[in-house]
CSV table of C-alpha atoms and ligand atoms in Angstrom, one decimal:
chain,number,residue,atom,x,y,z
Y,288,MET,CA,-1.0,3.6,-51.8
Y,289,SER,CA,-3.0,6.5,-53.1
Y,290,ASP,CA,-6.4,6.9,-51.4
Y,291,ALA,CA,-8.1,7.0,-54.7
Y,292,LEU,CA,-7.0,3.5,-55.5
Y,293,ARG,CA,-9.0,1.8,-52.7
Y,294,PRO,CA,-12.3,2.2,-50.9
Y,295,GLN,CA,-12.3,4.9,-48.2
Y,296,PRO,CA,-14.4,4.7,-45.0
Y,297,LYS,CA,-16.7,7.7,-44.7
Y,298,PRO,CA,-15.3,10.7,-42.6
Y,299,GLY,CA,-15.0,10.0,-38.9
Y,300,VAL,CA,-14.8,6.2,-39.1
Y,301,MET,CA,-11.0,6.0,-38.7
Y,302,ASP,CA,-11.3,8.4,-35.6
Y,303,ILE,CA,-13.3,5.7,-33.7
Y,304,ALA,CA,-11.3,3.9,-31.0
Y,305,ALA,CA,-12.6,0.3,-31.3
Y,306,TYR,CA,-14.2,-1.2,-28.1
Y,307,VAL,CA,-11.9,-3.5,-26.2
Y,308,PRO,CA,-13.9,-6.2,-24.4
Y,309,GLY,CA,-12.8,-7.6,-21.0
Y,310,LYS,CA,-10.0,-10.2,-21.1
Y,311,SER,CA,-11.0,-13.8,-20.6
Y,312,ALA,CA,-7.9,-15.9,-20.3
Y,313,ALA,CA,-5.8,-17.0,-17.3
Y,314,PRO,CA,-2.3,-18.4,-17.5
Y,315,ALA,CA,-2.1,-22.1,-18.4
Y,316,GLY,CA,-2.9,-24.4,-15.5
Y,317,VAL,CA,-4.5,-21.7,-13.4
Y,318,LYS,CA,-8.3,-21.7,-12.7
Y,319,LEU,CA,-9.9,-18.8,-14.5
Y,320,HIS,CA,-12.2,-16.5,-12.6
Y,321,LYS,CA,-13.5,-14.1,-15.2
Y,322,LEU,CA,-14.5,-10.9,-13.4
Y,323,SER,CA,-14.0,-8.5,-16.4
Y,324,SER,CA,-17.4,-8.3,-18.1
Y,325,ASN,CA,-20.1,-8.1,-15.3
Y,326,GLU,CA,-21.4,-11.5,-16.2
Y,327,ASN,CA,-23.7,-13.5,-13.8
Y,328,PRO,CA,-21.6,-15.9,-11.6
Y,329,LEU,CA,-24.7,-18.1,-11.2
Y,330,GLY,CA,-25.0,-18.4,-15.0
Y,331,ALA,CA,-28.2,-18.5,-17.0
Y,332,SER,CA,-31.6,-19.7,-15.8
Y,333,PRO,CA,-32.0,-23.5,-16.2
Y,334,ALA,CA,-35.2,-22.8,-18.1
Y,335,ALA,CA,-33.3,-20.7,-20.6
Y,336,LYS,CA,-30.7,-23.5,-21.1
Y,337,GLU,CA,-33.5,-26.0,-21.8
Y,338,ALA,CA,-35.1,-23.6,-24.3
Y,339,VAL,CA,-31.9,-23.2,-26.2
Y,340,LYS,CA,-31.4,-27.0,-26.3
Y,341,ALA,CA,-34.9,-27.5,-27.7
Y,342,LEU,CA,-34.2,-24.9,-30.4
Y,343,ALA,CA,-31.3,-26.9,-31.7
Y,344,GLU,CA,-33.8,-29.1,-33.5
Y,345,LYS,CA,-35.4,-26.2,-35.3
Y,346,MET,CA,-32.4,-24.1,-36.5
Y,347,GLU,CA,-33.3,-24.1,-40.1
Y,348,PHE,CA,-36.3,-21.8,-39.5
Y,349,TYR,CA,-36.0,-18.0,-39.6
Y,350,PRO,CA,-37.0,-16.4,-36.3
Y,351,ASP,CA,-40.1,-14.3,-35.9
Y,352,GLY,CA,-38.8,-11.0,-37.2
Y,353,SER,CA,-40.8,-9.1,-34.6
Y,354,ALA,CA,-39.9,-11.3,-31.6
Y,355,THR,CA,-43.6,-11.3,-30.6
Y,356,LYS,CA,-43.5,-13.9,-27.8
Y,357,LEU,CA,-40.4,-12.3,-26.3
Y,358,ARG,CA,-42.0,-8.8,-26.3
Y,359,GLU,CA,-45.1,-10.3,-24.8
Y,360,ALA,CA,-43.2,-12.0,-22.0
Y,361,ILE,CA,-41.2,-8.8,-21.2
Y,362,GLY,CA,-44.5,-6.8,-21.3
Y,363,GLU,CA,-46.2,-9.3,-19.0
Y,364,VAL,CA,-43.3,-9.3,-16.4
Y,365,HIS,CA,-42.8,-5.6,-16.4
Y,366,GLY,CA,-46.4,-4.5,-17.0
Y,367,LEU,CA,-45.7,-2.8,-20.4
Y,368,ASN,CA,-47.4,-2.7,-23.7
Y,369,PRO,CA,-45.4,-5.0,-26.0
Y,370,ALA,CA,-46.0,-2.6,-28.9
Y,371,ASN,CA,-43.7,-0.1,-27.1
Y,372,ILE,CA,-40.9,-2.7,-26.8
Y,373,VAL,CA,-38.1,-3.2,-29.4
Y,374,CYS,CA,-35.8,-6.1,-29.0
Y,375,SER,CA,-32.2,-6.2,-30.2
Y,376,ASN,CA,-29.0,-8.2,-30.6
Y,377,GLY,CA,-27.7,-7.0,-27.2
Y,378,SER,CA,-28.6,-3.6,-25.9
Y,379,ASP,CA,-25.5,-2.3,-27.7
Y,380,GLU,CA,-27.5,-2.6,-30.9
Y,381,ILE,CA,-30.4,-0.5,-29.5
Y,382,ILE,CA,-27.8,2.2,-28.6
Y,383,GLY,CA,-26.5,2.0,-32.2
Y,384,LEU,CA,-30.0,2.1,-33.7
Y,385,LEU,CA,-30.9,5.2,-31.7
Y,386,ALA,CA,-27.7,6.9,-32.8
Y,387,GLN,CA,-28.3,6.0,-36.5
Y,388,THR,CA,-32.0,7.0,-36.2
Y,389,TYR,CA,-31.6,10.3,-34.4
Y,390,LEU,CA,-28.1,11.6,-35.2
Y,391,LYS,CA,-26.9,13.1,-38.4
Y,392,PRO,CA,-23.4,14.6,-39.2
Y,393,GLY,CA,-22.9,17.8,-37.3
Y,394,ASP,CA,-25.4,16.9,-34.5
Y,395,GLU,CA,-24.2,16.5,-30.9
Y,396,ALA,CA,-24.7,13.7,-28.5
Y,397,ILE,CA,-23.9,14.2,-24.8
Y,398,PHE,CA,-22.7,11.6,-22.3
Y,399,THR,CA,-20.8,11.8,-19.1
Y,400,GLU,CA,-17.0,11.8,-18.4
Y,401,HIS,CA,-16.9,8.2,-17.2
Y,402,GLY,CA,-19.9,7.0,-19.2
Y,403,PHE,CA,-20.1,3.7,-21.0
Y,404,LEU,CA,-17.7,3.9,-24.1
Y,405,VAL,CA,-20.3,2.5,-26.5
Y,406,TYR,CA,-22.1,5.9,-26.6
Y,407,LYS,CA,-19.1,7.6,-28.0
Y,408,ILE,CA,-18.5,4.9,-30.6
Y,409,TYR,CA,-22.0,5.0,-32.0
Y,410,THR,CA,-22.1,8.7,-31.9
Y,411,GLN,CA,-19.0,8.9,-34.1
Y,412,ALA,CA,-20.3,6.0,-36.3
Y,413,ALA,CA,-23.3,8.2,-37.0
Y,414,GLY,CA,-21.0,11.1,-38.0
Y,415,ALA,CA,-22.1,13.1,-35.0
Y,416,VAL,CA,-20.0,15.0,-32.5
Y,417,PRO,CA,-19.5,13.3,-29.1
Y,418,VAL,CA,-19.7,15.8,-26.1
Y,419,SER,CA,-18.3,14.5,-22.8
Y,420,VAL,CA,-19.5,16.3,-19.7
Y,421,LYS,CA,-17.7,16.4,-16.3
Y,422,GLU,CA,-19.0,14.2,-13.4
Y,423,THR,CA,-19.0,15.0,-9.7
Y,424,ASN,CA,-17.5,12.3,-7.5
Y,425,ALA,CA,-17.7,9.9,-10.4
Y,426,THR,CA,-21.4,10.5,-10.6
Y,427,ALA,CA,-23.4,12.1,-13.4
Y,428,ASN,CA,-24.2,15.8,-12.8
Y,429,VAL,CA,-27.5,16.9,-14.2
Y,430,ASP,CA,-26.6,20.6,-14.1
Y,431,ALA,CA,-23.4,19.9,-16.1
Y,432,ILE,CA,-25.4,17.9,-18.7
Y,433,LEU,CA,-28.0,20.6,-19.1
Y,434,ALA,CA,-25.3,23.3,-19.4
Y,435,ALA,CA,-23.7,21.3,-22.3
Y,436,VAL,CA,-26.9,21.3,-24.4
Y,437,THR,CA,-26.7,23.5,-27.5
Y,438,ASP,CA,-29.1,23.9,-30.5
Y,439,ARG,CA,-27.2,21.0,-32.1
Y,440,THR,CA,-27.8,18.5,-29.3
Y,441,ARG,CA,-30.1,15.6,-30.4
Y,442,VAL,CA,-29.4,12.9,-27.9
Y,443,VAL,CA,-28.3,12.5,-24.2
Y,444,PHE,CA,-27.0,9.1,-23.2
Y,445,LEU,CA,-27.1,8.3,-19.4
Y,446,ALA,CA,-26.3,4.9,-17.9
Y,447,ASN,CA,-28.1,4.7,-14.6
Y,448,PRO,CA,-26.4,3.1,-12.7
Y,449,ASN,CA,-23.2,3.8,-14.7
Y,450,ASN,CA,-20.5,1.4,-15.8
Y,451,PRO,CA,-17.7,1.3,-14.7
Y,452,THR,CA,-18.4,3.6,-11.7
Y,453,GLY,CA,-21.4,1.8,-10.3
Y,454,THR,CA,-22.9,5.1,-9.2
Y,455,TYR,CA,-26.4,6.3,-9.9
Y,456,ILE,CA,-28.6,9.4,-9.8
Y,457,PRO,CA,-31.9,9.3,-8.0
Y,458,PHE,CA,-35.1,9.4,-9.9
Y,459,ASP,CA,-36.0,13.0,-9.1
Y,460,GLU,CA,-32.7,14.0,-10.7
Y,461,VAL,CA,-33.5,12.0,-13.8
Y,462,ARG,CA,-36.8,13.7,-13.9
Y,463,ARG,CA,-35.2,17.1,-13.5
Y,464,LEU,CA,-32.9,16.2,-16.4
Y,465,GLN,CA,-35.8,15.3,-18.7
Y,466,ALA,CA,-37.7,18.5,-17.7
Y,467,GLY,CA,-34.7,20.6,-18.5
Y,468,LEU,CA,-34.0,19.2,-22.0
Y,469,PRO,CA,-35.6,20.7,-25.1
Y,470,LYS,CA,-38.5,18.5,-26.3
Y,471,ASN,CA,-36.7,17.5,-29.4
Y,472,VAL,CA,-33.7,16.0,-27.6
Y,473,LEU,CA,-33.8,12.2,-27.0
Y,474,LEU,CA,-32.9,11.1,-23.5
Y,475,VAL,CA,-31.6,7.5,-23.5
Y,476,LEU,CA,-31.7,5.9,-20.0
Y,477,ASP,CA,-29.5,2.8,-20.1
Y,478,ALA,CA,-30.7,0.7,-17.2
Y,479,ALA,CA,-28.4,-2.4,-17.9
Y,480,TYR,CA,-28.0,-2.9,-14.1
Y,481,ALA,CA,-31.4,-1.8,-12.9
Y,482,GLU,CA,-32.3,-5.2,-11.4
Y,483,PHE,CA,-29.4,-5.0,-9.0
Y,484,VAL,CA,-30.2,-1.6,-7.5
Y,485,ARG,CA,-31.9,-1.7,-4.1
Y,486,ARG,CA,-32.5,2.0,-3.3
Y,487,ASN,CA,-35.8,3.6,-2.7
Y,488,ASP,CA,-34.9,6.7,-4.7
Y,489,TYR,CA,-34.0,4.7,-7.8
Y,490,GLU,CA,-36.3,4.0,-10.8
Y,491,SER,CA,-35.2,2.6,-14.1
Y,492,GLY,CA,-37.1,5.1,-16.2
Y,493,ILE,CA,-40.3,3.2,-17.1
Y,494,GLU,CA,-42.6,5.8,-15.7
Y,495,LEU,CA,-40.7,8.6,-17.5
Y,496,VAL,CA,-41.0,6.8,-20.9
Y,497,SER,CA,-44.7,6.3,-20.3
Y,498,SER,CA,-45.4,9.9,-19.5
Y,499,THR,CA,-43.2,11.8,-22.0
Y,500,GLU,CA,-42.4,11.6,-25.8
Y,501,ASN,CA,-38.6,11.9,-25.7
Y,502,VAL,CA,-37.3,9.2,-23.3
Y,503,VAL,CA,-36.2,5.6,-24.1
Y,504,MET,CA,-35.1,3.1,-21.5
Y,505,THR,CA,-32.8,0.3,-22.6
Y,506,ARG,CA,-32.3,-3.1,-20.8
Y,507,THR,CA,-30.1,-6.1,-21.3
Y,508,PHE,CA,-30.2,-9.9,-20.8
Y,509,SER,CA,-26.4,-9.9,-20.5
Y,510,LYS,CA,-26.1,-9.0,-16.8
Y,511,VAL,CA,-28.7,-10.3,-14.3
Y,512,HIS,CA,-30.1,-12.9,-16.7
Y,513,GLY,CA,-26.6,-14.3,-17.5
Y,514,LEU,CA,-27.2,-14.4,-21.2
Y,515,GLY,CA,-24.2,-12.2,-22.5
Y,516,GLY,CA,-23.3,-14.8,-25.1
Y,517,ILE,CA,-26.8,-15.0,-26.5
Y,518,ARG,CA,-26.8,-11.2,-27.3
Y,519,LEU,CA,-30.2,-9.9,-26.3
Y,520,GLY,CA,-31.4,-6.5,-25.2
Y,521,TRP,CA,-34.6,-4.4,-25.4
Y,522,ALA,CA,-35.9,-0.9,-25.3
Y,523,TYR,CA,-39.1,0.5,-23.9
Y,524,CYS,CA,-40.1,3.6,-25.9
Y,525,PRO,CA,-42.9,5.9,-27.0
Y,526,ALA,CA,-44.8,4.5,-30.0
Y,527,HIS,CA,-43.2,7.0,-32.5
Y,528,ILE,CA,-39.7,5.9,-31.5
Y,529,ALA,CA,-40.5,2.2,-31.7
Y,530,ASP,CA,-41.9,2.9,-35.2
Y,531,ALA,CA,-38.7,4.6,-36.3
Y,532,MET,CA,-36.4,1.9,-34.8
Y,533,ASN,CA,-38.5,-0.9,-36.4
Y,534,ARG,CA,-37.8,0.7,-39.8
Y,535,MET,CA,-34.0,1.0,-39.1
Y,536,ARG,CA,-33.3,-2.3,-37.5
Y,537,GLY,CA,-32.4,-5.5,-39.4
Y,538,PRO,CA,-35.5,-7.6,-40.2
Y,539,PHE,CA,-34.2,-10.6,-38.1
Y,540,ASN,CA,-32.0,-8.7,-35.7
Y,541,VAL,CA,-32.9,-11.0,-32.8
Y,542,ASN,CA,-32.0,-14.6,-33.5
Y,543,ALA,CA,-34.2,-17.6,-32.7
Y,544,ALA,CA,-32.0,-18.8,-29.8
Y,545,ALA,CA,-32.1,-15.4,-28.2
Y,546,ILE,CA,-35.9,-15.3,-28.5
Y,547,GLU,CA,-36.2,-18.7,-26.8
Y,548,ALA,CA,-33.6,-18.0,-24.1
Y,549,GLY,CA,-35.0,-14.5,-23.3
Y,550,THR,CA,-38.6,-15.6,-23.1
Y,551,ALA,CA,-37.7,-18.3,-20.6
Y,552,ALA,CA,-35.2,-16.1,-18.6
Y,553,ILE,CA,-37.5,-13.1,-18.1
Y,554,ARG,CA,-40.2,-15.4,-16.6
Y,555,ASP,CA,-37.8,-17.1,-14.2
Y,556,ARG,CA,-38.1,-14.6,-11.4
Y,557,ALA,CA,-36.6,-17.0,-8.9
Y,558,HIS,CA,-33.4,-17.0,-10.8
Y,559,VAL,CA,-33.3,-13.2,-11.0
Y,560,GLU,CA,-34.0,-13.0,-7.2
Y,561,ARG,CA,-31.2,-15.5,-6.4
Y,562,SER,CA,-28.8,-13.6,-8.6
Y,563,VAL,CA,-29.7,-10.2,-7.0
Y,564,GLU,CA,-29.4,-11.7,-3.5
Y,565,HIS,CA,-26.0,-13.2,-4.3
Y,566,ASN,CA,-24.8,-9.9,-5.6
Y,567,ALA,CA,-26.1,-7.9,-2.7
Y,568,LYS,CA,-24.3,-10.1,-0.2
Y,569,TRP,CA,-20.9,-10.3,-2.0
Y,570,LEU,CA,-21.0,-6.7,-3.2
Y,571,ALA,CA,-21.2,-5.5,0.4
Y,572,TRP,CA,-18.7,-8.1,1.6
Y,573,THR,CA,-16.1,-7.4,-1.1
Y,574,THR,CA,-16.5,-3.6,-0.7
Y,575,ASP,CA,-16.0,-3.8,3.1
Y,576,GLU,CA,-13.0,-6.2,2.9
Y,577,LEU,CA,-11.2,-4.2,0.2
Y,578,THR,CA,-11.8,-1.0,2.2
Y,579,ALA,CA,-10.4,-2.6,5.3
Y,580,LEU,CA,-7.2,-3.4,3.2
Y,581,GLY,CA,-6.9,0.4,2.7
Y,582,LEU,CA,-8.1,0.5,-0.9
Y,583,SER,CA,-10.7,3.0,-2.0
Y,584,VAL,CA,-13.8,1.6,-3.6
Y,585,THR,CA,-16.4,3.7,-5.3
Y,586,PRO,CA,-19.7,2.9,-3.7
Y,587,SER,CA,-21.6,0.7,-6.3
Y,588,VAL,CA,-25.2,-0.3,-6.7
Y,589,GLY,CA,-24.4,-2.6,-9.6
Y,590,ASN,CA,-22.8,-6.0,-9.9
Y,591,PHE,CA,-19.3,-4.7,-10.0
Y,592,ILE,CA,-17.0,-2.3,-8.1
Y,593,LEU,CA,-14.4,0.2,-9.1
Y,594,ILE,CA,-11.2,-0.3,-7.0
Y,595,HIS,CA,-8.7,2.5,-6.8
Y,596,PHE,CA,-5.0,1.7,-6.2
Y,597,PRO,CA,-2.4,3.6,-4.2
Y,598,ALA,CA,-0.2,6.3,-5.9
Y,599,ASP,CA,3.1,4.3,-5.3
Y,600,GLU,CA,4.3,2.6,-8.5
Y,601,ALA,CA,4.8,-0.8,-6.9
Y,602,HIS,CA,1.1,-1.0,-6.0
Y,603,SER,CA,-0.5,0.5,-9.1
Y,604,ALA,CA,-3.6,-0.8,-10.8
Y,605,ALA,CA,-1.4,-2.2,-13.6
Y,606,LYS,CA,0.8,-4.1,-11.2
Y,607,ALA,CA,-2.3,-5.4,-9.3
Y,608,ASP,CA,-3.8,-6.5,-12.6
Y,609,ASP,CA,-0.7,-8.5,-13.5
Y,610,TYR,CA,-0.6,-10.0,-9.9
Y,611,LEU,CA,-4.3,-11.0,-10.0
Y,612,THR,CA,-4.2,-12.3,-13.6
Y,613,ALA,CA,-1.3,-14.6,-12.7
Y,614,ARG,CA,-3.5,-16.1,-10.0
Y,615,GLY,CA,-6.5,-16.5,-12.4
Y,616,TYR,CA,-8.5,-13.4,-11.3
Y,617,VAL,CA,-9.2,-11.5,-14.4
Y,618,LEU,CA,-10.5,-8.0,-13.7
Y,619,ARG,CA,-11.0,-5.0,-16.1
Y,620,ARG,CA,-8.5,-2.2,-16.8
Y,621,VAL,CA,-10.4,1.1,-17.0
Y,622,SER,CA,-7.8,3.6,-18.3
Y,623,ALA,CA,-10.0,4.1,-21.4
Y,624,TYR,CA,-12.8,5.3,-19.0
Y,625,GLY,CA,-10.6,7.9,-17.4
Y,626,PHE,CA,-9.4,5.7,-14.5
Y,627,PRO,CA,-5.7,4.9,-15.2
Y,628,ASN,CA,-5.1,3.7,-11.6
Y,629,ALA,CA,-8.2,1.6,-11.0
Y,630,LEU,CA,-9.6,-1.8,-11.8
Y,631,ARG,CA,-13.2,-2.8,-12.2
Y,632,MET,CA,-14.2,-6.1,-10.6
Y,633,THR,CA,-17.4,-8.0,-11.3
Y,634,ILE,CA,-18.9,-9.5,-8.2
Y,635,GLY,CA,-18.3,-13.2,-8.8
Y,636,THR,CA,-18.8,-16.4,-6.9
Y,637,GLU,CA,-18.0,-16.6,-3.2
Y,638,GLU,CA,-14.8,-18.4,-4.2
Y,639,ALA,CA,-13.7,-15.7,-6.6
Y,640,SER,CA,-14.7,-12.9,-4.1
Y,641,ARG,CA,-12.7,-14.4,-1.3
Y,642,GLY,CA,-9.8,-15.2,-3.7
Y,643,VAL,CA,-9.5,-11.6,-4.9
Y,644,VAL,CA,-9.5,-10.2,-1.4
Y,645,ALA,CA,-6.9,-12.7,-0.3
Y,646,ALA,CA,-4.7,-12.0,-3.3
Y,647,LEU,CA,-4.9,-8.3,-2.9
Y,648,LYS,CA,-4.0,-8.6,0.8
Y,649,ASP,CA,-0.8,-10.4,-0.3
Y,650,PHE,CA,-0.2,-7.9,-3.1
Y,651,LEU,CA,-0.4,-4.9,-0.8
Y,652,LYS,CA,2.0,-6.4,1.9
M,741,PLP,C1,-23.1,-4.4,-20.2
M,741,PLP,C2,-23.8,-3.1,-20.5
M,741,PLP,C3,-24.7,-3.0,-21.5
M,741,PLP,C4,-25.2,-4.3,-22.2
M,741,PLP,O1,-24.7,-4.6,-23.4
M,741,PLP,P1,-25.3,-5.8,-24.2
M,741,PLP,O2,-25.0,-5.3,-25.6
M,741,PLP,O3,-26.8,-5.9,-23.9
M,741,PLP,O4,-24.5,-7.0,-23.8
M,741,PLP,C5,-25.3,-1.8,-21.8
M,741,PLP,N1,-25.0,-0.7,-21.1
M,741,PLP,C6,-24.1,-0.7,-20.1
M,741,PLP,C7,-23.8,0.5,-19.4
M,741,PLP,C8,-23.4,-1.9,-19.8
M,741,PLP,O5,-22.5,-1.9,-18.9
């Protein structure tokens, strides 16, 4: 059919490779252990569940379009001014809003080689040019990022820690990155996994947002809070950036269930602590066990690990994926992230962690 005879997407749209979420099905009759999307094996806070149940009786009412009580709860817990917080339908939406707000056709946005794929998608959706920068040992390299800056650069996206590698850069490196960027370039620090990091040299970026005019930190309720299905994220940003995003976002972008669930979840510090404790224990255990099997595991500070498979065809990541899936252990293929022979595994329950290790031991025999 001639292009003139039907609507045409704007230039660049058909170049976007749509995001492929983690699989969530096991073969019939096999118990599913979903380890493909970095979800919390302990589930959501009981308080958040109660809050959502109560909301069921009030669903006819529009939500508060500025999510005031949620921003106040986040502000209280993290010691932030609620006026500098913008909430969103997942932190993916914040990334999209920032791209739509700060990138125009011809501008460039920088992210790293194995960076979260959503950055590229939203950069292309804004008509801008994605610029991918090499990493060193699967870790962001500040000098390489700074070397890629041109006079068309408008945004730098950095997941710290990064998904799917689980690696991070220490705060003095983040500070050096900010200091080296032109003042008109926005630095987006995606701290989706910040709660899990237990390193003295890590900081999520709050201090840098407070003390500069060009840094935004994004957070999510999908990981440590176990609310992936509710779709809720937030950004902490300078006032001028919050002002711009509040003009660009949908008037009711955060739904009423998300406001209730998030307000309860952020205040349940005990659930966060339990989740972080569980993760720390089984992250270390799983890493050690898989390493002992002869597999190489990228050292992770998140709630997932990147497992690299041997070069021989019989023991490839694809074969391991089939083997594990047949037994109900659903991990994530990461070819699209530049790791054709690795799988990403979420740290799940004790049962799932032990199950994967036992299955991979058999697989490698
Ligand atoms: C999971 C994840 C997010 C969170 O996405 P939501 O839209 O909030 O569910 C953001 N950034 C990274 C790097 C992630 O891995």
